[in-house]
PDB file of N, CA and C in Angstrom:
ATOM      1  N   UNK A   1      81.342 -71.952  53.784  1.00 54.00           N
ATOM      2  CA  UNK A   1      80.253 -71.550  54.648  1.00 54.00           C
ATOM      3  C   UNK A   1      80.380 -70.060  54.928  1.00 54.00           C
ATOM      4  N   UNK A   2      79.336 -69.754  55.582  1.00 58.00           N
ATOM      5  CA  UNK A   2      79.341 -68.124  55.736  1.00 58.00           C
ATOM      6  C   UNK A   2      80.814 -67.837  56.973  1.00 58.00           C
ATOM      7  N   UNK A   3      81.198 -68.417  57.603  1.00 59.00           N
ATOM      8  CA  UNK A   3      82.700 -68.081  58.415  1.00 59.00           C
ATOM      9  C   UNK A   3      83.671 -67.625  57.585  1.00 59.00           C
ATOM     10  N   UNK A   4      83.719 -67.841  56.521  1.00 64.00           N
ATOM     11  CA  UNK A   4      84.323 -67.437  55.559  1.00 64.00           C
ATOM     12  C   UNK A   4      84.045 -65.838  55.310  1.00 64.00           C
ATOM     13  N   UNK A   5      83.393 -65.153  54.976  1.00 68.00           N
ATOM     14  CA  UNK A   5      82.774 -64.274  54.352  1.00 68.00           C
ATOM     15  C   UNK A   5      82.326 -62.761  55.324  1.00 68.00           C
ATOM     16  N   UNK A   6      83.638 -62.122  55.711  1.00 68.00           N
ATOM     17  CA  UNK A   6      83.876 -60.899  56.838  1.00 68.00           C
ATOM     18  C   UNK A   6      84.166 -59.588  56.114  1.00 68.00           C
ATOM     19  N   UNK A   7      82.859 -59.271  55.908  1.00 74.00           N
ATOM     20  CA  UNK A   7      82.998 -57.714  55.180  1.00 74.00           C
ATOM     21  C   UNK A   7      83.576 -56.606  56.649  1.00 74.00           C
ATOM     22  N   UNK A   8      83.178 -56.726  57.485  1.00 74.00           N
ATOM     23  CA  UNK A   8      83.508 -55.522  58.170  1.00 74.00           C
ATOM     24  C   UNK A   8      85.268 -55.627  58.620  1.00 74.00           C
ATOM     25  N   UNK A   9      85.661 -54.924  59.468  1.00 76.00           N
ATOM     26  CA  UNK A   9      87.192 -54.901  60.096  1.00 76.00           C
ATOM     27  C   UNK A   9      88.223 -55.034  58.797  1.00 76.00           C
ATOM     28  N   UNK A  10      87.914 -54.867  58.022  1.00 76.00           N
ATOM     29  CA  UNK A  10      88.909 -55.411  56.468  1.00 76.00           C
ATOM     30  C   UNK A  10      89.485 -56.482  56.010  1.00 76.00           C
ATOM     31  N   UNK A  11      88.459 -57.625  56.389  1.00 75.00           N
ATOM     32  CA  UNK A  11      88.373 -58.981  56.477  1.00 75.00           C
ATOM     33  C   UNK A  11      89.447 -59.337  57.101  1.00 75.00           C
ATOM     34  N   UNK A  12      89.795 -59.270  58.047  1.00 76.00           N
ATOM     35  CA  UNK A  12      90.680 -59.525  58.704  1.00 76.00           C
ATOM     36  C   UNK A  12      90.406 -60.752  59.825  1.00 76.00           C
ATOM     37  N   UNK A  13      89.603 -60.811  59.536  1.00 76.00           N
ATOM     38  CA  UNK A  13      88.136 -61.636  60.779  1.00 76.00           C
ATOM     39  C   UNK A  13      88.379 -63.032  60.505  1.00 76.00           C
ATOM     40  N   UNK A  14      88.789 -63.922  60.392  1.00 75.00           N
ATOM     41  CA  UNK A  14      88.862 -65.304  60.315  1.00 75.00           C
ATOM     42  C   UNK A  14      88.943 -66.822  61.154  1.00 75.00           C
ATOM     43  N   UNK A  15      88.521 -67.663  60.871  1.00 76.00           N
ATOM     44  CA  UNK A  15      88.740 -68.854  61.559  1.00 76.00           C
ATOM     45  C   UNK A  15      87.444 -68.909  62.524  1.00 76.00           C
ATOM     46  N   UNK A  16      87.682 -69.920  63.494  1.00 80.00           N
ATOM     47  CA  UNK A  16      86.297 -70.208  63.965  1.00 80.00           C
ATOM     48  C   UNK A  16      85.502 -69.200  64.523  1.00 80.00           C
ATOM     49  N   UNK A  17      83.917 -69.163  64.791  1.00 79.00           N
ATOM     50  CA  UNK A  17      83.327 -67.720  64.941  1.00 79.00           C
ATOM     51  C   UNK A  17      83.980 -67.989  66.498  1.00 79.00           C
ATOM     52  N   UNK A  18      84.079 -69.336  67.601  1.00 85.00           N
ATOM     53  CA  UNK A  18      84.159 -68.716  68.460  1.00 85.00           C
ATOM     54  C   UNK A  18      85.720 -67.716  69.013  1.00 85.00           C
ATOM     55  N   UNK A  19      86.326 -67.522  68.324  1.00 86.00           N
ATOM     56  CA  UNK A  19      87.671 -66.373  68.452  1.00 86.00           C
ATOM     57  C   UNK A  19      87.351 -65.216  67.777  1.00 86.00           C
ATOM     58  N   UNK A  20      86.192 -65.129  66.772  1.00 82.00           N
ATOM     59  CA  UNK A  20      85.874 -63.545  66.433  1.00 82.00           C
ATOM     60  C   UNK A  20      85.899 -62.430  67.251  1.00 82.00           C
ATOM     61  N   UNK A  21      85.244 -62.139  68.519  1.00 86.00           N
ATOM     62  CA  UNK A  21      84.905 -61.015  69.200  1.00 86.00           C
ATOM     63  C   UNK A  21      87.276 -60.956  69.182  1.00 86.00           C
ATOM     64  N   UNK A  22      87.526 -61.808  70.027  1.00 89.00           N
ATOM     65  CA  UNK A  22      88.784 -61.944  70.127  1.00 89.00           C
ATOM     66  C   UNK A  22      89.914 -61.549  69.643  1.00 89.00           C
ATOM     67  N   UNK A  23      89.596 -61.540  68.216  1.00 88.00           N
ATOM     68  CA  UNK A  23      90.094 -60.765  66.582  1.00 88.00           C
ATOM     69  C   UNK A  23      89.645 -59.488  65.933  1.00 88.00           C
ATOM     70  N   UNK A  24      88.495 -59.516  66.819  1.00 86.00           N
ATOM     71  CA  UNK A  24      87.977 -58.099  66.523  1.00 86.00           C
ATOM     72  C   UNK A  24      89.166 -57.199  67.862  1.00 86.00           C
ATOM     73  N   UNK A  25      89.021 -57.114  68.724  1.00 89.00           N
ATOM     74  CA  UNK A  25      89.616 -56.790  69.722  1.00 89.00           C
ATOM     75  C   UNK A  25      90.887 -56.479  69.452  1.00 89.00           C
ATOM     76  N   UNK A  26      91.765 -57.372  68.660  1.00 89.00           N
ATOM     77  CA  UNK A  26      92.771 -56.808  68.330  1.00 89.00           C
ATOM     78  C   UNK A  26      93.062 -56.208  66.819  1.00 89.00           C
ATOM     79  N   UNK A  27      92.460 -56.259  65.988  1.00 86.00           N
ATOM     80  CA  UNK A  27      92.063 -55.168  64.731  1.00 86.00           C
ATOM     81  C   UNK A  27      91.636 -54.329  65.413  1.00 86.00           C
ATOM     82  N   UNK A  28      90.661 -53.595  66.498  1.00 87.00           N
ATOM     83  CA  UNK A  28      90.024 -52.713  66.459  1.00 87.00           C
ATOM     84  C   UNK A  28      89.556 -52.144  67.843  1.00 87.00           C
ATOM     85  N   UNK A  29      90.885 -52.226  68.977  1.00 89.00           N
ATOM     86  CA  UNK A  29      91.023 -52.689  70.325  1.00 89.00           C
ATOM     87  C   UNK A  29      89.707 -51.286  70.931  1.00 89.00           C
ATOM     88  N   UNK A  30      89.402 -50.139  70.198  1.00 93.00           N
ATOM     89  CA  UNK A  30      88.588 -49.269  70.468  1.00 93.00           C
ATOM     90  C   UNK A  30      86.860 -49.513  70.233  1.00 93.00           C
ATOM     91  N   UNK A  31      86.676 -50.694  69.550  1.00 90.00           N
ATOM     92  CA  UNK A  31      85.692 -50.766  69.086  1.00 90.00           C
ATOM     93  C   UNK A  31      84.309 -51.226  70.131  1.00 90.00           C
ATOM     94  N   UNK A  32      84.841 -52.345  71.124  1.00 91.00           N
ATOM     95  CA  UNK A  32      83.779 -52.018  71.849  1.00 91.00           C
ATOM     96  C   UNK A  32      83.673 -51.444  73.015  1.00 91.00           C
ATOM     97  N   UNK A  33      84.840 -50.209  72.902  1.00 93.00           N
ATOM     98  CA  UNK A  33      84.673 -49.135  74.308  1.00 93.00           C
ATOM     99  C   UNK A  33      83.513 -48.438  73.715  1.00 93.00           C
ATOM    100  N   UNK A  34      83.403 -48.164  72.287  1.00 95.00           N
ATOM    101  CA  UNK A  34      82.533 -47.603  71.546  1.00 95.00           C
ATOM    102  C   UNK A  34      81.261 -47.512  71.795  1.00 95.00           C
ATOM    103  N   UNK A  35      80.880 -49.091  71.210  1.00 93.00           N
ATOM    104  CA  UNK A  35      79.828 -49.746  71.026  1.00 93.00           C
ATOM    105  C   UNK A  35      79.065 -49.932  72.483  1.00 93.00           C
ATOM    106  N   UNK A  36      79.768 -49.893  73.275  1.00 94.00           N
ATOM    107  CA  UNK A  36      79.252 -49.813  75.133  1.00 94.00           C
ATOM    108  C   UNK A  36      79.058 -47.991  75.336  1.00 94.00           C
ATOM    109  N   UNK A  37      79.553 -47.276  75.123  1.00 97.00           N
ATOM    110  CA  UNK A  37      79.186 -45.956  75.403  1.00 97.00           C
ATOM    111  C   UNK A  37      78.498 -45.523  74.613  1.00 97.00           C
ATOM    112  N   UNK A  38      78.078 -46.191  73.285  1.00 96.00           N
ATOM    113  CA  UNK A  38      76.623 -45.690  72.121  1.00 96.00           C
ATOM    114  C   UNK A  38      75.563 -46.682  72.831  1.00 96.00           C
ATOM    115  N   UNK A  39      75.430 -47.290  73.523  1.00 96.00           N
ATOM    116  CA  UNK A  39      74.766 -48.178  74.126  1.00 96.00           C
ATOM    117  C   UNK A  39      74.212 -47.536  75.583  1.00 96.00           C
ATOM    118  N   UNK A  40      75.103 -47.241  75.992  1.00 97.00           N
ATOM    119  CA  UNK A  40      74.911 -45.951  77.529  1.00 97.00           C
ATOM    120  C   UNK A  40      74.050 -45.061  77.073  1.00 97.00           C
ATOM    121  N   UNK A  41      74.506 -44.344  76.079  1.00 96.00           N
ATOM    122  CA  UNK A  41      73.559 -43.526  75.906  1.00 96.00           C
ATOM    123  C   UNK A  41      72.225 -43.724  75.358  1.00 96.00           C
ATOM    124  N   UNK A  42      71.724 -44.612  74.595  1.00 91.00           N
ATOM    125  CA  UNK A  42      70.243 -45.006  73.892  1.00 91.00           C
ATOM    126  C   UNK A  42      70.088 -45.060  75.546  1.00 91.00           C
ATOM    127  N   UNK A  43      70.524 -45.821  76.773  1.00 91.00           N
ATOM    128  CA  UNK A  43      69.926 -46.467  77.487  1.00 91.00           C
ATOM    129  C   UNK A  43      69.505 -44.716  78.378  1.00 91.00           C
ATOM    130  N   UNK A  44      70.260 -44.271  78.266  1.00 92.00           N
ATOM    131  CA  UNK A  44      70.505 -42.738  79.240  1.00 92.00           C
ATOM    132  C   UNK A  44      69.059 -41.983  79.063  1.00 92.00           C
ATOM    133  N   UNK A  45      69.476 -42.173  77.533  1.00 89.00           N
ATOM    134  CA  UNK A  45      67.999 -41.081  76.546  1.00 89.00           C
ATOM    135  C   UNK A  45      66.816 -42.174  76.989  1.00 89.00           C
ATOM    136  N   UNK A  46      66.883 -43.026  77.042  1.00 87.00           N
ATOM    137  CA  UNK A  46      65.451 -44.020  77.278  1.00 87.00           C
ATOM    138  C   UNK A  46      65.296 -43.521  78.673  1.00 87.00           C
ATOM    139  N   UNK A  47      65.753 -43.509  79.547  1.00 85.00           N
ATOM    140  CA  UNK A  47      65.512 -43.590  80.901  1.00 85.00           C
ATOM    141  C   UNK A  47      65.238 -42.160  81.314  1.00 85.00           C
ATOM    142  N   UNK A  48      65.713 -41.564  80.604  1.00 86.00           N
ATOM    143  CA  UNK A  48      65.280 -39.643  80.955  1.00 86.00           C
ATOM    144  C   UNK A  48      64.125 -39.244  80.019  1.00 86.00           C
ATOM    145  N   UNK A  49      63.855 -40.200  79.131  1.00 86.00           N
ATOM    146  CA  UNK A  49      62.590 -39.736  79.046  1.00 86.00           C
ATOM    147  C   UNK A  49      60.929 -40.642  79.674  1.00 86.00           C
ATOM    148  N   UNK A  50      61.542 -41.803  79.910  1.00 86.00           N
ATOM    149  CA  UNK A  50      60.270 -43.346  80.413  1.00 86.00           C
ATOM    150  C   UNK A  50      60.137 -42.765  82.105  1.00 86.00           C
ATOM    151  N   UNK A  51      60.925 -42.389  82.819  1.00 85.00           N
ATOM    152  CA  UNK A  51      60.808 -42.663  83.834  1.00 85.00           C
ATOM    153  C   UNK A  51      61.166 -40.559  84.785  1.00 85.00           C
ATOM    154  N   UNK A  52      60.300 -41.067  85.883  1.00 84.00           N
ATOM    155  CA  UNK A  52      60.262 -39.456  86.647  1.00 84.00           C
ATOM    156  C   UNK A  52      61.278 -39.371  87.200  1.00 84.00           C
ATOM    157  N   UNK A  53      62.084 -38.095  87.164  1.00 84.00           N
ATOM    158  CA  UNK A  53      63.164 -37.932  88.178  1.00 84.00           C
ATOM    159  C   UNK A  53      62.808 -38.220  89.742  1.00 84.00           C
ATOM    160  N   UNK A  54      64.372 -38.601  90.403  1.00 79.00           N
ATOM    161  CA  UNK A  54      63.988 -38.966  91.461  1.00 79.00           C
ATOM    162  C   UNK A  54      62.894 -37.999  92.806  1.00 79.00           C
ATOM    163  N   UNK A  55      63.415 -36.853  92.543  1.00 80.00           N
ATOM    164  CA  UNK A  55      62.901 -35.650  93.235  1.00 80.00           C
ATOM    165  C   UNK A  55      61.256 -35.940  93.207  1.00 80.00           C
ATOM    166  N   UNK A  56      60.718 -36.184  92.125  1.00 81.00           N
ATOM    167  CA  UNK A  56      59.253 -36.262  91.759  1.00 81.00           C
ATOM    168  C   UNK A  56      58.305 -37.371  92.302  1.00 81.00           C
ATOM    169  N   UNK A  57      59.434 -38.180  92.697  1.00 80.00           N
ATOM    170  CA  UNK A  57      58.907 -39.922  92.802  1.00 80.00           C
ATOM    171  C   UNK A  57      57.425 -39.716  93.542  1.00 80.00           C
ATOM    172  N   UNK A  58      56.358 -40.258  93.384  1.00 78.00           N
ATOM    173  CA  UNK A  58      55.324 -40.322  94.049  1.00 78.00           C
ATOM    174  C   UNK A  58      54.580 -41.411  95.093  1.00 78.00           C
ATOM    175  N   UNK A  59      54.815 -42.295  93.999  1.00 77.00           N
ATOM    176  CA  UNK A  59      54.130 -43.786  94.447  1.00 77.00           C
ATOM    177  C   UNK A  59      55.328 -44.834  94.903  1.00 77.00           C
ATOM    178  N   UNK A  60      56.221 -44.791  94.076  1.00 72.00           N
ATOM    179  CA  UNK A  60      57.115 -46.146  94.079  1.00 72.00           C
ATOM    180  C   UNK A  60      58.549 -45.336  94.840  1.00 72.00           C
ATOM    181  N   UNK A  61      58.986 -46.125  94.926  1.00 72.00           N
ATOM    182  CA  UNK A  61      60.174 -45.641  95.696  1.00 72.00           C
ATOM    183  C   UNK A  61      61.306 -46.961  94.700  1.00 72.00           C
ATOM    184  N   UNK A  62      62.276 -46.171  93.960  1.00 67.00           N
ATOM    185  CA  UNK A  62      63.206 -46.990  92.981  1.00 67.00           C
ATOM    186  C   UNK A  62      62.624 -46.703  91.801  1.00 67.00           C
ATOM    187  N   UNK A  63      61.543 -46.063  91.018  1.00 74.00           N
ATOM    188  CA  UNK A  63      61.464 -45.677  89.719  1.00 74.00           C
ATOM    189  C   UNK A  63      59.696 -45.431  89.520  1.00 74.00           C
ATOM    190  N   UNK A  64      59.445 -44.990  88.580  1.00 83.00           N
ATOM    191  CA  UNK A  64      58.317 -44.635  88.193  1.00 83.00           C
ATOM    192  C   UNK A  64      57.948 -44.101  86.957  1.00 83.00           C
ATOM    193  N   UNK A  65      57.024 -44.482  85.782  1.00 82.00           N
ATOM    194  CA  UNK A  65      56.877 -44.333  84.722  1.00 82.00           C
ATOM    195  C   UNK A  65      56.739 -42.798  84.575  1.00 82.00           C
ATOM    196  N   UNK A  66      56.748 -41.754  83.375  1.00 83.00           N
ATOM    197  CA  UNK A  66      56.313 -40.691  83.333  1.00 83.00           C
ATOM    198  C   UNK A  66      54.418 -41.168  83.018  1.00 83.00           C
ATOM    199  N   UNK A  67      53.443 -40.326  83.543  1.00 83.00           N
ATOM    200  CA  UNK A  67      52.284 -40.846  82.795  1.00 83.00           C
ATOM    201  C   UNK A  67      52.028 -40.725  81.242  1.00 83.00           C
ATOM    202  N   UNK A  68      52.745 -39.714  80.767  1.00 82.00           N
ATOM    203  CA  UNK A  68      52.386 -40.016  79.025  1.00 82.00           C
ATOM    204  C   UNK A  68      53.195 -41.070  78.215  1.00 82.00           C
ATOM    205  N   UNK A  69      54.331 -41.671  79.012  1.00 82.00           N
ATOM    206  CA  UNK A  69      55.514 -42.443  78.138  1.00 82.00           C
ATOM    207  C   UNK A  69      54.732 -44.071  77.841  1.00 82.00           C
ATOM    208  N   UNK A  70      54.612 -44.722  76.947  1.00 78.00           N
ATOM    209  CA  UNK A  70      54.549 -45.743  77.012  1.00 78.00           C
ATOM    210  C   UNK A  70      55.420 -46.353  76.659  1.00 78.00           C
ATOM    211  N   UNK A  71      55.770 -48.069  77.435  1.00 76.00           N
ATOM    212  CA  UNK A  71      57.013 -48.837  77.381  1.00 76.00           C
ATOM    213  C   UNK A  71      57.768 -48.870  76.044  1.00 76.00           C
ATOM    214  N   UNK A  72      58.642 -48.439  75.359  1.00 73.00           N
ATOM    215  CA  UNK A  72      59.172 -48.698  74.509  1.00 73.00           C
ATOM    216  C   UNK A  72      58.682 -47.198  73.104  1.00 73.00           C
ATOM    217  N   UNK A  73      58.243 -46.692  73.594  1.00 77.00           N
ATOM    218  CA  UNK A  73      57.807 -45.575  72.892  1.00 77.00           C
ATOM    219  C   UNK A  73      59.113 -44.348  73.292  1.00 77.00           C
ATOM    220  N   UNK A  74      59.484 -43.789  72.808  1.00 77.00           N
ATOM    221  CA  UNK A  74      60.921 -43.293  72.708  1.00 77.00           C
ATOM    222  C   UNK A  74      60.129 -41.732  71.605  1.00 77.00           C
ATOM    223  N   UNK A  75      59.412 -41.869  71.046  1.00 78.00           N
ATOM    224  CA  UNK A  75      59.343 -40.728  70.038  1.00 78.00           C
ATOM    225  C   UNK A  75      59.925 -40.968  68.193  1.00 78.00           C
ATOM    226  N   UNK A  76      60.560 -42.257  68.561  1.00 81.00           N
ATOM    227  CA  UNK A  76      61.615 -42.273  67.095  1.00 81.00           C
ATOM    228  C   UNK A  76      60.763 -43.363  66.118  1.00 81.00           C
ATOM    229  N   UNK A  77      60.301 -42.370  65.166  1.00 84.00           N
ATOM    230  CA  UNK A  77      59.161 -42.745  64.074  1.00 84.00           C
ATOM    231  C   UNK A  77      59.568 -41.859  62.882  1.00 84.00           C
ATOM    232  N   UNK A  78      60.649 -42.455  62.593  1.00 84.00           N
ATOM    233  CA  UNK A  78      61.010 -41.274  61.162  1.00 84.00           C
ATOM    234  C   UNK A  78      60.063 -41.378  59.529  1.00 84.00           C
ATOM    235  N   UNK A  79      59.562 -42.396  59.786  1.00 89.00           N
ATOM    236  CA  UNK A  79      58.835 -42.879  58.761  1.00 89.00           C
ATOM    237  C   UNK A  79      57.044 -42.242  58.898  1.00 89.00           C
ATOM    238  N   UNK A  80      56.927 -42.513  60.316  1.00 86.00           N
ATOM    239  CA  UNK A  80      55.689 -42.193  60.588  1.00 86.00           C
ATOM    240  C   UNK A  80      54.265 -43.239  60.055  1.00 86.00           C
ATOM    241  N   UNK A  81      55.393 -44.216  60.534  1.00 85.00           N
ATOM    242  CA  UNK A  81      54.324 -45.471  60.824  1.00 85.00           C
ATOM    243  C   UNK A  81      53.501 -46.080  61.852  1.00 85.00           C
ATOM    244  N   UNK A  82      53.639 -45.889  62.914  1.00 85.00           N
ATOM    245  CA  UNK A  82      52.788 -45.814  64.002  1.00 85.00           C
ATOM    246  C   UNK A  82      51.377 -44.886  63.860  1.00 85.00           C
ATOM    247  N   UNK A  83      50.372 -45.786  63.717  1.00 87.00           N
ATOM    248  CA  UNK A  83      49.607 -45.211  64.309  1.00 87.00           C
ATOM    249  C   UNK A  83      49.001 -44.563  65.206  1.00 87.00           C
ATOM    250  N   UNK A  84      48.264 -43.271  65.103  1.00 86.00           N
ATOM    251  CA  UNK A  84      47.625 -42.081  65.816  1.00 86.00           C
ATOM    252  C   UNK A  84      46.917 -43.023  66.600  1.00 86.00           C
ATOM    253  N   UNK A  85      45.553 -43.856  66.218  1.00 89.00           N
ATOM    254  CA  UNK A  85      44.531 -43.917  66.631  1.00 89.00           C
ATOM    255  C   UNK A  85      44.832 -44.885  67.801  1.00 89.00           C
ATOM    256  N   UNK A  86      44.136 -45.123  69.170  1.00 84.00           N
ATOM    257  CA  UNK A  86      45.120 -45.748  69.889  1.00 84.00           C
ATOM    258  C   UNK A  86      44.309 -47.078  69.881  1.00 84.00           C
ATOM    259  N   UNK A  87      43.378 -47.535  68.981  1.00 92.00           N
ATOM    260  CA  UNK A  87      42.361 -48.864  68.813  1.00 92.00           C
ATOM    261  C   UNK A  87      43.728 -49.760  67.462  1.00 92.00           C
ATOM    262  N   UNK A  88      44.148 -48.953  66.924  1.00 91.00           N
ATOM    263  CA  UNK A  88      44.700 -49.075  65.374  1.00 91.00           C
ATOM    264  C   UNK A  88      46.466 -49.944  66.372  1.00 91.00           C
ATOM    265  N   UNK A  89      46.325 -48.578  66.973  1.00 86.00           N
ATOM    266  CA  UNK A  89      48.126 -48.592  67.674  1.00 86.00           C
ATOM    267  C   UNK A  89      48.125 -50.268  68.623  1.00 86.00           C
ATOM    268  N   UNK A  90      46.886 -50.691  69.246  1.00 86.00           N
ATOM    269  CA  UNK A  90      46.911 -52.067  69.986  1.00 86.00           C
ATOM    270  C   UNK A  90      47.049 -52.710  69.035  1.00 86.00           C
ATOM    271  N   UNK A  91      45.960 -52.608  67.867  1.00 90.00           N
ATOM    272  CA  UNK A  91      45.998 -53.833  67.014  1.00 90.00           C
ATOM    273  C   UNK A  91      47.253 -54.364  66.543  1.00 90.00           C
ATOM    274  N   UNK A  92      48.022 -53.304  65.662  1.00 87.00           N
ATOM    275  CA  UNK A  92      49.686 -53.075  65.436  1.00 87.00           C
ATOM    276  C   UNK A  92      50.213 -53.831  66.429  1.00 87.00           C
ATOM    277  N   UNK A  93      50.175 -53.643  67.424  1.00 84.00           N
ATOM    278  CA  UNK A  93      51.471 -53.997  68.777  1.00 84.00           C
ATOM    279  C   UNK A  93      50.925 -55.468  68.947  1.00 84.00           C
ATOM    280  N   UNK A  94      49.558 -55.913  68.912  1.00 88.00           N
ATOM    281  CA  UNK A  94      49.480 -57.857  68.750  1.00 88.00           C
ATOM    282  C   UNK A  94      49.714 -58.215  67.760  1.00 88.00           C
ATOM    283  N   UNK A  95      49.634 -57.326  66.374  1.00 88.00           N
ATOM    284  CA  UNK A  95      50.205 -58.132  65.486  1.00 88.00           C
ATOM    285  C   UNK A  95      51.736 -58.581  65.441  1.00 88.00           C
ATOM    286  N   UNK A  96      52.421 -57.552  65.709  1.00 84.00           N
ATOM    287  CA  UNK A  96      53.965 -57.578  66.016  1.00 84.00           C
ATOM    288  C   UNK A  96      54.289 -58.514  67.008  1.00 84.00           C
ATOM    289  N   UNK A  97      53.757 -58.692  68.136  1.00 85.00           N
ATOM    290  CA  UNK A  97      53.915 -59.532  69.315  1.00 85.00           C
ATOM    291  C   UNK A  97      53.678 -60.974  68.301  1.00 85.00           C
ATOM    292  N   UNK A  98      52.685 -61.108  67.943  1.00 87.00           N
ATOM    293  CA  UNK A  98      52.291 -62.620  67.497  1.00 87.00           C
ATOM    294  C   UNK A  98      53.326 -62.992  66.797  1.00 87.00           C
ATOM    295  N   UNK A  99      53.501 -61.768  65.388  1.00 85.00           N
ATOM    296  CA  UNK A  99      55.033 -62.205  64.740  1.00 85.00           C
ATOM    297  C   UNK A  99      55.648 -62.887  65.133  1.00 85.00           C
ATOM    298  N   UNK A 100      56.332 -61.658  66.033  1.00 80.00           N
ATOM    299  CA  UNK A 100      57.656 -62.047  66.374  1.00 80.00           C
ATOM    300  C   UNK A 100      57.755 -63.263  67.611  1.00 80.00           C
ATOM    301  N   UNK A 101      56.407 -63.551  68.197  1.00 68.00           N
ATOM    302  CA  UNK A 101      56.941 -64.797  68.808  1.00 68.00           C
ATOM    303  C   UNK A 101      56.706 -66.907  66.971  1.00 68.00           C
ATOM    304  N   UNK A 102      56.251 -66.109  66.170  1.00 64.00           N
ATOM    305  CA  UNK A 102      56.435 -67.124  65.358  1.00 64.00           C
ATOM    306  C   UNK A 102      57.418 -67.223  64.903  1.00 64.00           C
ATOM    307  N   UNK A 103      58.465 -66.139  64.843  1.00 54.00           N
ATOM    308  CA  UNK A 103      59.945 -65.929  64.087  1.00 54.00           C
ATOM    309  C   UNK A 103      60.825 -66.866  65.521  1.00 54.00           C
TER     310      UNK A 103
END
């Protein structure tokens, strides 16, 4: 079965999945101080750019959108697949929604 079959850590990874994280930990005791501080930061960069500094706050008191940011819009389109048009850009975002609730 696929439990078998651990390309990453230098297959070192074995036996039932539930002791993996466990085995990872000790192959690679740095790995998810890592993976939590590359994680801080996506969350850091999301939040300094979605939301107004506190100084600015207007309406809400505990957070507030910037007005040009939309939820999940970040800027990162290396491909430049998102659509401009913003009739095109809804359609896109129900198709994806519908997807991914059939997956």
């Amino acid at each position: 079965v696929a439990e078998s079959f651990h390309p990453l850590f230098g297959g070192d990874i074995g036996g039932p999945a539930i002791r993996h994280l466990d085995q990872v930990r000790e192959v690679a005791p740095i790995f998810f101080d890592i993976l939590a501080f590359t994680i801080a930061l996506a969350e850091l960069y999301r939040s300094l750019v979605g939301w107004v500094p506190p100084p600015k706050i207007q309406k809400y008191f505990g957070g507030e959108l910037n007005e040009d940011y939309y939820p999940g819009d970040i800027g990162f389109d290396p491909l430049g697949l998102k659509p401009t048009d913003p009739k095109e850009f809804a359609e896109m975002q129900t198709k994806q929604l519908q997807h991914g609730r059939l997956a």
